[in-house]
mmCIF file of C-alpha atoms in Angstrom:
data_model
loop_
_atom_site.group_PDB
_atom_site.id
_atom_site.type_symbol
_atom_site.label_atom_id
_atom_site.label_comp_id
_atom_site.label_asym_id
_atom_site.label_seq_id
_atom_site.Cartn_x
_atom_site.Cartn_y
_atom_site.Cartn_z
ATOM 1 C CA UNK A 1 94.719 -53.154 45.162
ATOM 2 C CA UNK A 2 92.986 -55.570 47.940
ATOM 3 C CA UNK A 3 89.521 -53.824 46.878
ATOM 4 C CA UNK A 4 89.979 -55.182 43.033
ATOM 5 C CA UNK A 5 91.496 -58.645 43.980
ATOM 6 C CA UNK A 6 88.482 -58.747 46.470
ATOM 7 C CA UNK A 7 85.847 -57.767 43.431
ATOM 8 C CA UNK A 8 87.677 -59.849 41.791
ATOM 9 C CA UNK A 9 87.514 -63.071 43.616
ATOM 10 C CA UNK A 10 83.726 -62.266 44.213
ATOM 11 C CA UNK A 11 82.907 -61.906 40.499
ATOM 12 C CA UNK A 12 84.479 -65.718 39.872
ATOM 13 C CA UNK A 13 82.385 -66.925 42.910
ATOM 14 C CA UNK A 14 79.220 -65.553 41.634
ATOM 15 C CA UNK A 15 79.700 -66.681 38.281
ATOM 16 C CA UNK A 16 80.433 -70.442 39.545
ATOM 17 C CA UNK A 17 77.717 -70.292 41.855
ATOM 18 C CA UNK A 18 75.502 -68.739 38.617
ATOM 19 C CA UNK A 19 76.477 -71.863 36.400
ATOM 20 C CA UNK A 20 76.193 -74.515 38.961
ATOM 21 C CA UNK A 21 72.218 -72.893 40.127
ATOM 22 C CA UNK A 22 71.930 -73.196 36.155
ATOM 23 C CA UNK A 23 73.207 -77.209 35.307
ATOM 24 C CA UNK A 24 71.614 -78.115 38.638
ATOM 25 C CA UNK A 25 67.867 -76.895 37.211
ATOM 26 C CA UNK A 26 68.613 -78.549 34.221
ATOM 27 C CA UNK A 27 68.599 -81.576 35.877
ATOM 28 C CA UNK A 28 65.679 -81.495 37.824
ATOM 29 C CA UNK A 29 62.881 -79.959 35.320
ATOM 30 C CA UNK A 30 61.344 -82.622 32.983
ATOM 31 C CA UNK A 31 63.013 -83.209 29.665
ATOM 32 C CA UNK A 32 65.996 -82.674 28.188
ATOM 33 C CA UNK A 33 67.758 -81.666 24.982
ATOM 34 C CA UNK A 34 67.601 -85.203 23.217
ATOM 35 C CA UNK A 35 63.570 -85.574 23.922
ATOM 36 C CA UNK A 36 63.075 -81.727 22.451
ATOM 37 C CA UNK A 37 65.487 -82.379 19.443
ATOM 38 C CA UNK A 38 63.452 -85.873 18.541
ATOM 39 C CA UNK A 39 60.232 -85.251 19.686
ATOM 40 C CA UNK A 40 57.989 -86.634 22.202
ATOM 41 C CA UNK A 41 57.198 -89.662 18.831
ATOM 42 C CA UNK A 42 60.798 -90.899 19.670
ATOM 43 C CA UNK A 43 61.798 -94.302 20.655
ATOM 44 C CA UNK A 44 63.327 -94.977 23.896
ATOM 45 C CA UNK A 45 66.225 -96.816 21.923
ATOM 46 C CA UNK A 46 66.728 -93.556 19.645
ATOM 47 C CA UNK A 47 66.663 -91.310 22.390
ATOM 48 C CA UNK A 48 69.258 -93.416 24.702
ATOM 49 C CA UNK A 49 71.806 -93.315 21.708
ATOM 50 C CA UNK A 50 71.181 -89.579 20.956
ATOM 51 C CA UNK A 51 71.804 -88.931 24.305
ATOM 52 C CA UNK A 52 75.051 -91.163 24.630
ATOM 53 C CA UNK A 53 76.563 -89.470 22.102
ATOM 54 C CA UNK A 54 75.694 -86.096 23.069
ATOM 55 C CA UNK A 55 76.857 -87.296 26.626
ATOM 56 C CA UNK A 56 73.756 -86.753 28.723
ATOM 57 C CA UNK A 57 73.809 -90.441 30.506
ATOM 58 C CA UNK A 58 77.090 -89.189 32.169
ATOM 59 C CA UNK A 59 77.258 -88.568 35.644
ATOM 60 C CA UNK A 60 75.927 -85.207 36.563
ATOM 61 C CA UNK A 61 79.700 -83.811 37.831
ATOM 62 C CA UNK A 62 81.367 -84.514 34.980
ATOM 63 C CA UNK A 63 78.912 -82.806 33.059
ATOM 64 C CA UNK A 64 79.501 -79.819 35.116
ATOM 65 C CA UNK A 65 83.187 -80.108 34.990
ATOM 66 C CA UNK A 66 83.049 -80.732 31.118
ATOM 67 C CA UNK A 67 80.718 -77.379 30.814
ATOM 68 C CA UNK A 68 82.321 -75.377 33.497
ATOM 69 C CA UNK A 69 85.787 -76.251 31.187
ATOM 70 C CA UNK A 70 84.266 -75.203 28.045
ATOM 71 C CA UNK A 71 82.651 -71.725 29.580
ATOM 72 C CA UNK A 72 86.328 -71.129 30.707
ATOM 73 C CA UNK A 73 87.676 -71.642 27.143
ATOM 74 C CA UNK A 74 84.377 -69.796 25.499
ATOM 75 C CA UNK A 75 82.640 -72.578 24.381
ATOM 76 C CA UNK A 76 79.708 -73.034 25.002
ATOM 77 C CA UNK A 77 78.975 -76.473 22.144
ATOM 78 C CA UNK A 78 77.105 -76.505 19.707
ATOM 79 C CA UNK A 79 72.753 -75.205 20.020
ATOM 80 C CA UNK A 80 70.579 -78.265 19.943
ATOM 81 C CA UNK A 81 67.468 -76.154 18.383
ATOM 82 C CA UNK A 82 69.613 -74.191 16.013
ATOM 83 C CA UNK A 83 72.513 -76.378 15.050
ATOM 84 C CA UNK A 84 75.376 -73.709 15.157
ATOM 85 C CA UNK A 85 77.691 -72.939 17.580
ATOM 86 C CA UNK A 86 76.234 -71.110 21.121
ATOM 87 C CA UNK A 87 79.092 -68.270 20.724
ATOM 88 C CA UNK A 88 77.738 -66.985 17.174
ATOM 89 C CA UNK A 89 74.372 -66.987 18.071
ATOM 90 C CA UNK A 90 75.610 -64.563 21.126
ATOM 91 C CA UNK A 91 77.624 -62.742 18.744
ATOM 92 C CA UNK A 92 74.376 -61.822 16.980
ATOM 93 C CA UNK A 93 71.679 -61.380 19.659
ATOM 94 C CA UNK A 94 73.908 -59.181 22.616
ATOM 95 C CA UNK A 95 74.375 -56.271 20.640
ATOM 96 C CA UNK A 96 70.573 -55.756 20.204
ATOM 97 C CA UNK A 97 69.950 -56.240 23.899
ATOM 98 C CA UNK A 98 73.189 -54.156 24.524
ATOM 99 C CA UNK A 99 71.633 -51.240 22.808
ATOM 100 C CA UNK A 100 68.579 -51.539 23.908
ATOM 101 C CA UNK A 101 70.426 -51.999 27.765
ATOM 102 C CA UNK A 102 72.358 -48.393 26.447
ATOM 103 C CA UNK A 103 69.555 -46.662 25.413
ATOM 104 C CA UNK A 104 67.530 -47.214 28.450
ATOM 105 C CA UNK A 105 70.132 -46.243 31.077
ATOM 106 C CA UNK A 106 70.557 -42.782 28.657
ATOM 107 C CA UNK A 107 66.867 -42.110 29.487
ATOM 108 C CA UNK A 108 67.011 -42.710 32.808
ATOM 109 C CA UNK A 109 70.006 -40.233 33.849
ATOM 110 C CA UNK A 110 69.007 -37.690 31.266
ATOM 111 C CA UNK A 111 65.170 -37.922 32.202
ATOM 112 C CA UNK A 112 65.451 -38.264 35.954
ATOM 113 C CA UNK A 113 68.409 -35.688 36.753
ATOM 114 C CA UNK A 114 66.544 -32.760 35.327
ATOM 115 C CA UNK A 115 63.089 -34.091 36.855
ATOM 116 C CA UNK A 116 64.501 -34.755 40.427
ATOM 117 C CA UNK A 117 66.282 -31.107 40.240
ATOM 118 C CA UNK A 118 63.018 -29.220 39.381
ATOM 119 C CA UNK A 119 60.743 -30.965 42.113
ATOM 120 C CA UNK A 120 62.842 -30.797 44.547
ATOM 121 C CA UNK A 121 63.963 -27.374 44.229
ATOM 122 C CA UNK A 122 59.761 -26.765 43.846
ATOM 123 C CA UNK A 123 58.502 -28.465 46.515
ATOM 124 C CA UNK A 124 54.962 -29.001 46.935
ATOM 125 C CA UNK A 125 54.627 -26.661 43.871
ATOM 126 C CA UNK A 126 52.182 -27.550 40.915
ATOM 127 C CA UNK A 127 54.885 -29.004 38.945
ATOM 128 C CA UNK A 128 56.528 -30.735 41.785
ATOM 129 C CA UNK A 129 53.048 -32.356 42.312
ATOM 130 C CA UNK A 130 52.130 -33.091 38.461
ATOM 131 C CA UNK A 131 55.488 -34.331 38.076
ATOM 132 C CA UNK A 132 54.825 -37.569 41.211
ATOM 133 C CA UNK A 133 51.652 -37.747 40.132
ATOM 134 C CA UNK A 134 53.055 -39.372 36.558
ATOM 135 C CA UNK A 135 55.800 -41.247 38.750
ATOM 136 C CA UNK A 136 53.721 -42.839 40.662
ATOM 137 C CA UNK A 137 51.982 -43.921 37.214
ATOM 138 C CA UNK A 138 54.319 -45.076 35.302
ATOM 139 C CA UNK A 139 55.960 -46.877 38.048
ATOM 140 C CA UNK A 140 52.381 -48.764 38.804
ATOM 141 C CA UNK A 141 53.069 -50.234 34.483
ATOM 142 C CA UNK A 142 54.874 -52.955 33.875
ATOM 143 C CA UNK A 143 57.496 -52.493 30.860
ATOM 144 C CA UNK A 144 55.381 -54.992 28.942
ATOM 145 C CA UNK A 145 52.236 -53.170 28.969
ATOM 146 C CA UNK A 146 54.005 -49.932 28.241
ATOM 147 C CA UNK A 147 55.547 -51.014 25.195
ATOM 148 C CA UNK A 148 52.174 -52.278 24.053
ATOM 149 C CA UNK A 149 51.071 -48.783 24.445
ATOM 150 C CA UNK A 150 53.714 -47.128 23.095
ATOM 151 C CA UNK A 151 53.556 -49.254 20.188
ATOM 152 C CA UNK A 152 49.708 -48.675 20.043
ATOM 153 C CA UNK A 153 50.188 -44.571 20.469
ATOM 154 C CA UNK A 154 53.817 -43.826 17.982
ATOM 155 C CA UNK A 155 53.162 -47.300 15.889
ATOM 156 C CA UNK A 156 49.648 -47.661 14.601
ATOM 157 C CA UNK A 157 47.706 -44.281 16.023
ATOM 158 C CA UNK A 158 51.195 -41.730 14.762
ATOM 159 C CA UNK A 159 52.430 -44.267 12.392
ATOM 160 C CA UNK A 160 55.887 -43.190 13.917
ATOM 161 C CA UNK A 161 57.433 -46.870 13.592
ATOM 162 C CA UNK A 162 56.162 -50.200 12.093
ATOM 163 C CA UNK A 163 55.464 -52.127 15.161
ATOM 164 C CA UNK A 164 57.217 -55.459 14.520
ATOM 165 C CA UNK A 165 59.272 -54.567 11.741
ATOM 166 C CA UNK A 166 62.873 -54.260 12.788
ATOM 167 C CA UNK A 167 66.116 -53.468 11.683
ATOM 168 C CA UNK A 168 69.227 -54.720 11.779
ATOM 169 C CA UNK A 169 71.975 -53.029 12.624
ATOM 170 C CA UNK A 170 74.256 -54.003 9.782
ATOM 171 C CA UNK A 171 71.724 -53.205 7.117
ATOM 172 C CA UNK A 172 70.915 -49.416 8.684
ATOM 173 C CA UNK A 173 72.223 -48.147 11.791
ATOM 174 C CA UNK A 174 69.780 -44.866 11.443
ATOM 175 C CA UNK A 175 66.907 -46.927 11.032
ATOM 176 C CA UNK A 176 67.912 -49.615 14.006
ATOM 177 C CA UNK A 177 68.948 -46.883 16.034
ATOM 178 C CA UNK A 178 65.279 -44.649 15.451
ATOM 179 C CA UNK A 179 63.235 -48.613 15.918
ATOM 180 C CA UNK A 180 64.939 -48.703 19.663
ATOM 181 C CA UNK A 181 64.234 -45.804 21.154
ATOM 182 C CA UNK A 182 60.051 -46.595 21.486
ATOM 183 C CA UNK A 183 61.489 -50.259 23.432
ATOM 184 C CA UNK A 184 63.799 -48.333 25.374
ATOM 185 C CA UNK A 185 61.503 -45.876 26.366
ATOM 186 C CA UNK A 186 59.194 -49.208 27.802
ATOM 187 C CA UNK A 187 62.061 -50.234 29.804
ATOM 188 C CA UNK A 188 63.248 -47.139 31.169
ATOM 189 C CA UNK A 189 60.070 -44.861 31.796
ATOM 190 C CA UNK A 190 59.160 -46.944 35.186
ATOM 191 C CA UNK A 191 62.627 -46.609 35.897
ATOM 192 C CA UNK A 192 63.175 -42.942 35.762
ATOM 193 C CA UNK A 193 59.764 -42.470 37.685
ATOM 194 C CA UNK A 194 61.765 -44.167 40.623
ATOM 195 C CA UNK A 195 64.943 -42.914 39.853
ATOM 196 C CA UNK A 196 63.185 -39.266 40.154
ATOM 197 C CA UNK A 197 61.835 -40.100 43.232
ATOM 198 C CA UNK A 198 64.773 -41.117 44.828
ATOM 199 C CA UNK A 199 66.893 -38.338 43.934
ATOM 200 C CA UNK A 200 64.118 -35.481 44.530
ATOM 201 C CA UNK A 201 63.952 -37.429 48.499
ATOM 202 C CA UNK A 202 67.964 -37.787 48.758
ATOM 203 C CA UNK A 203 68.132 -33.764 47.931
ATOM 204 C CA UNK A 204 65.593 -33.014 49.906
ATOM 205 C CA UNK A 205 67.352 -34.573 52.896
ATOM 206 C CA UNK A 206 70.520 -32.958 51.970
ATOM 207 C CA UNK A 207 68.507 -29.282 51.811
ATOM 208 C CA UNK A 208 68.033 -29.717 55.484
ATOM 209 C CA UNK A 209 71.842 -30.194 56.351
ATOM 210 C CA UNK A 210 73.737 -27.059 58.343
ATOM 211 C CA UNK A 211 76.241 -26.954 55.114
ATOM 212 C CA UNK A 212 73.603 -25.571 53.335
ATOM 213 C CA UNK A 213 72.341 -23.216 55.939
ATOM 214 C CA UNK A 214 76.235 -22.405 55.807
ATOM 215 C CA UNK A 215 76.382 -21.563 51.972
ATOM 216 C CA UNK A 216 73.578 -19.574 52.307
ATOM 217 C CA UNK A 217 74.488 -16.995 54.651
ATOM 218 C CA UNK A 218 77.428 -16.488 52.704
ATOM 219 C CA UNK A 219 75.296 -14.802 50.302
ATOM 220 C CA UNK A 220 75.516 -18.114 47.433
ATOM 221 C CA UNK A 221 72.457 -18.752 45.610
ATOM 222 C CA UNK A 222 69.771 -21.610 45.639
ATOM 223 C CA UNK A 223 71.263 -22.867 42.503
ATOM 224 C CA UNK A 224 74.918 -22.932 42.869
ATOM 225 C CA UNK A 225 73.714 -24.607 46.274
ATOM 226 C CA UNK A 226 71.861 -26.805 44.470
ATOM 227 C CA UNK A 227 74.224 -27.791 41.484
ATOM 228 C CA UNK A 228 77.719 -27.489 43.132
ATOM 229 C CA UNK A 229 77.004 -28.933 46.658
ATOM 230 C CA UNK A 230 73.936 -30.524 47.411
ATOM 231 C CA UNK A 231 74.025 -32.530 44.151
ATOM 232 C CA UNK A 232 77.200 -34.216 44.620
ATOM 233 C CA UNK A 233 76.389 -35.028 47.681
ATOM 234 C CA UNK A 234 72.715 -36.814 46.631
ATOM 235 C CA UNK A 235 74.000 -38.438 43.838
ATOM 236 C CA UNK A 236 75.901 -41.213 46.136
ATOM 237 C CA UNK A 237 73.056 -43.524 47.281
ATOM 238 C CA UNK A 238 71.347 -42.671 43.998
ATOM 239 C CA UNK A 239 74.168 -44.186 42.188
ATOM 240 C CA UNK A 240 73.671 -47.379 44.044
ATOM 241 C CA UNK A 241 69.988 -47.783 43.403
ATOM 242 C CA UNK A 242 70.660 -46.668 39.554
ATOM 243 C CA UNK A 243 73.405 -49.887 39.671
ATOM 244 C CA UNK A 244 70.461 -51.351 40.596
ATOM 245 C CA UNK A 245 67.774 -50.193 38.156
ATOM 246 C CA UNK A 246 70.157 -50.961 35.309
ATOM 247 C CA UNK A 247 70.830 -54.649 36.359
ATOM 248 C CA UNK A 248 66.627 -54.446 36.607
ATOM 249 C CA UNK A 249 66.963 -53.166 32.848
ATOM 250 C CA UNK A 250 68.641 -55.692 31.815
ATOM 251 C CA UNK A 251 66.381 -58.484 32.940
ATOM 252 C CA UNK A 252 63.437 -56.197 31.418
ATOM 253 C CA UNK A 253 64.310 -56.460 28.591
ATOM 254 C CA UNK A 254 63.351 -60.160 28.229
ATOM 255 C CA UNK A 255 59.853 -59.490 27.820
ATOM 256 C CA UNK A 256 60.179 -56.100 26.249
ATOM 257 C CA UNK A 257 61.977 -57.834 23.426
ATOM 258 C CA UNK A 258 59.256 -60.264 22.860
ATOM 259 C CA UNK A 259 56.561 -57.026 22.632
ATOM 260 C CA UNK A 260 58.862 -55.465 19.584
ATOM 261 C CA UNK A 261 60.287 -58.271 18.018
ATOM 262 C CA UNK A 262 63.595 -57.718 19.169
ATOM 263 C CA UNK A 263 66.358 -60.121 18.090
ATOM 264 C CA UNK A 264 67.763 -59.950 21.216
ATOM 265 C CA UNK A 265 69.365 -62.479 24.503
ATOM 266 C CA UNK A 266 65.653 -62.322 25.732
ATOM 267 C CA UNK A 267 64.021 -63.744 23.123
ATOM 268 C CA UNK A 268 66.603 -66.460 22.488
ATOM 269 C CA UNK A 269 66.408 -67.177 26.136
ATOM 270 C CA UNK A 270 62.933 -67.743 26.241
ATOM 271 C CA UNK A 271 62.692 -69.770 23.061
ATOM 272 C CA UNK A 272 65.922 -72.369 24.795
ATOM 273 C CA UNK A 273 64.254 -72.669 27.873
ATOM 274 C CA UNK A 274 60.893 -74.056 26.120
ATOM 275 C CA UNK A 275 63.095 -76.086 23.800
ATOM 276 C CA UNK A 276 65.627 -77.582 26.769
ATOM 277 C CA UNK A 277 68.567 -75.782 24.702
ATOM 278 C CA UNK A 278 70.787 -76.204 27.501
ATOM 279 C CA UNK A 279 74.026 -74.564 25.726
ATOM 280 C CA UNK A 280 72.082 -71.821 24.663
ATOM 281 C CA UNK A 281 70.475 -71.060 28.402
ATOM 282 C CA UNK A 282 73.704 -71.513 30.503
ATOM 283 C CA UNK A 283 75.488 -69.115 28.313
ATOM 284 C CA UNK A 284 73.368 -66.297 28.147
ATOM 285 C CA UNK A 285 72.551 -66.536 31.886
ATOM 286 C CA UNK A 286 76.310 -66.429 32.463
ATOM 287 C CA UNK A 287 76.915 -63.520 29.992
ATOM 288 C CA UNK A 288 73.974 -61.639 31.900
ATOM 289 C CA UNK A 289 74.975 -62.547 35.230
ATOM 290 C CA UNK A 290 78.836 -61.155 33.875
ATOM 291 C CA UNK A 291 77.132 -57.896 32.630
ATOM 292 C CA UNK A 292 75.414 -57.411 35.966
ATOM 293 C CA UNK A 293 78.304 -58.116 38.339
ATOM 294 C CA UNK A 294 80.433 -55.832 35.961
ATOM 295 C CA UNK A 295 77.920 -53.370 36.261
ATOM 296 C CA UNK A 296 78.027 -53.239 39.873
ATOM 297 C CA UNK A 297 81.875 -53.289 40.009
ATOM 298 C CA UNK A 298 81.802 -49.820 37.429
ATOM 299 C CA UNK A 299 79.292 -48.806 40.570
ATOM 300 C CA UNK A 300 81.333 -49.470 43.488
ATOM 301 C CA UNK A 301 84.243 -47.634 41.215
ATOM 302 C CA UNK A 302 81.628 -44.469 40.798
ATOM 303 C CA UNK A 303 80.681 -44.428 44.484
ATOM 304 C CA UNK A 304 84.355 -44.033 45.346
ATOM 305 C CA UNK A 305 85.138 -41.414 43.225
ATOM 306 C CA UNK A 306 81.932 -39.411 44.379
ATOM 307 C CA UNK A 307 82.015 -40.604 47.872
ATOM 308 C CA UNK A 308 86.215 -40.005 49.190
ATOM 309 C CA UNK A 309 85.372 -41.659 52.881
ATOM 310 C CA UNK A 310 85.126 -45.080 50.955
ATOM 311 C CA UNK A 311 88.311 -44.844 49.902
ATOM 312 C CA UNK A 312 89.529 -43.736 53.131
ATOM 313 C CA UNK A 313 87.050 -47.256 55.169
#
């Protein structure tokens, strides 16, 4: 019970610390939401009584405290460059990036399990060494570039998908669902060349234990070694560094999103930062920040489960 009241009290800390970082930056870049919602043609006078009524000329801590009260409550106002509430417009952009979040972390494990297995068990082999050779690759792109490839190669070369032309969920699930995978696969092909690289060196190391010395003199073979011991046993810093690559996913996706015309948090991020949509901005960096601690909570919860001697520290 002390480890979840600990989490706990960590995952309010960070998300305080999260929104103040936020509202402080606001305040120091140039601009703000009443100069991007008038123009730069604006007169002083008409910006001074735009922004006393949206409450800008107040000091900066009651600001905070009148934000920090409304993020509590779940809302977030009202979006300065779309004119509807903040929690709708989340309501209609997360599940995009929540799929496209899903998706990606499905590729990695189901990629990079089988991949790590095979090299490691053929070390040095031709497939062991064809099989780096395209990790160390793909990890060298940046998701970006892939998914410009991708969508050059399956979109316009195969004809596979219309590049650009997406759909929503609520109109065809089959047809969102199919449009996803080719930005998934940008986000999570760098990631399962690492992830595949990790786990073939973390199996390797546990190869060279005594245990499996042990296991093999009593006459078991190389793959019930392999699957029933040596796995479970590799898999426990690998689940950190995945915790890791999908938090990494996550923030991805940003640009990703922008390659395939993806309705997602990234793009409305990007397009409230340029337009000082301070609302907007605070609430998706909190709901990501959220995501990512929760993330790394459902880790900790794995690496116990796998790992007893952290339940018995």
């Amino acid at each position: 019970m002390k480890f979840y009241i600990k989490k706990l009290i960590t995952l309010i800390i960070t998300l305080v610390f999260v929104s103040f970082i936020t509202f402080f930056a606001f305040q120091v870049i140039p601009g703000d939401s009443a100069i991007a919602k008038l123009g730069i043609d604006a007169t002083e006078e008409q910006l001074q009584n735009l922004r006393e009524s949206m409450g800008l000329n107040d000091p900066m801590f009651v600001r905070y405290g009148r934000f920090l009260k409304g993020a509590v409550t779940g809302d977030f106002g009202t979006s300065t460059q779309y004119n509807v509430s903040v929690t709708s417009l989340l309501s209609d952009r997360l599940p995009v990036t929540a799929w496209l979040a899903a998706l990606s972390v499905l590729f990695m494990v189901v990629i990079s399990l089988p991949l790590g297995l095979i090299c490691a068990r053929r070390e040095d082999g031709l497939i062991d060494r064809f099989i780096t050779f395209l990790s160390q690759t793909f990890m060298a792109v940046p998701p970006f570039f892939l998914g410009i490839l991708i969508s050059l190669l399956f979109g316009i070369i195969l004809k596979w998908f219309v590049p650009g032309r997406f759909v929503p969920i609520s109109q065809d699930f089959g047809a969102f669902l199919s449009y996803m995978v080719f930005p998934a696969l940008a986000v999570s092909i760098p990631k399962v060349a690492m992830l595949t690289k990790f786990l073939k060196t973390s199996l390797l190391r546990e190869l060279s234990y005594d245990y499996v010395r042990t296991a093999r003199s009593k006459g078991l073979k190389k793959k019930q070694i392999m699957t029933k011991h040596v796995l479970k046993n590799a898999l426990i810093p690998v689940i950190t560094f995945l915790g890791m690559m999908i938090a990494d996913a996550l923030a991805g996706s940003i640009i990703v999103e922008q390659v395939f015309n993806l309705p997602g948090m990234g793009r409305m991020l990007v397009s409230a930062i340029s337009n000082r949509d301070f609302a907007v901005v605070s609430a998706a960096v909190l709901y990501i920040a959220g995501i990512v601690i929760i993330i790394n909570f459902v880790v900790d919860m794995t690496y116990q489960k796998v790992d007893p001697r952290v339940r018995i520290s």
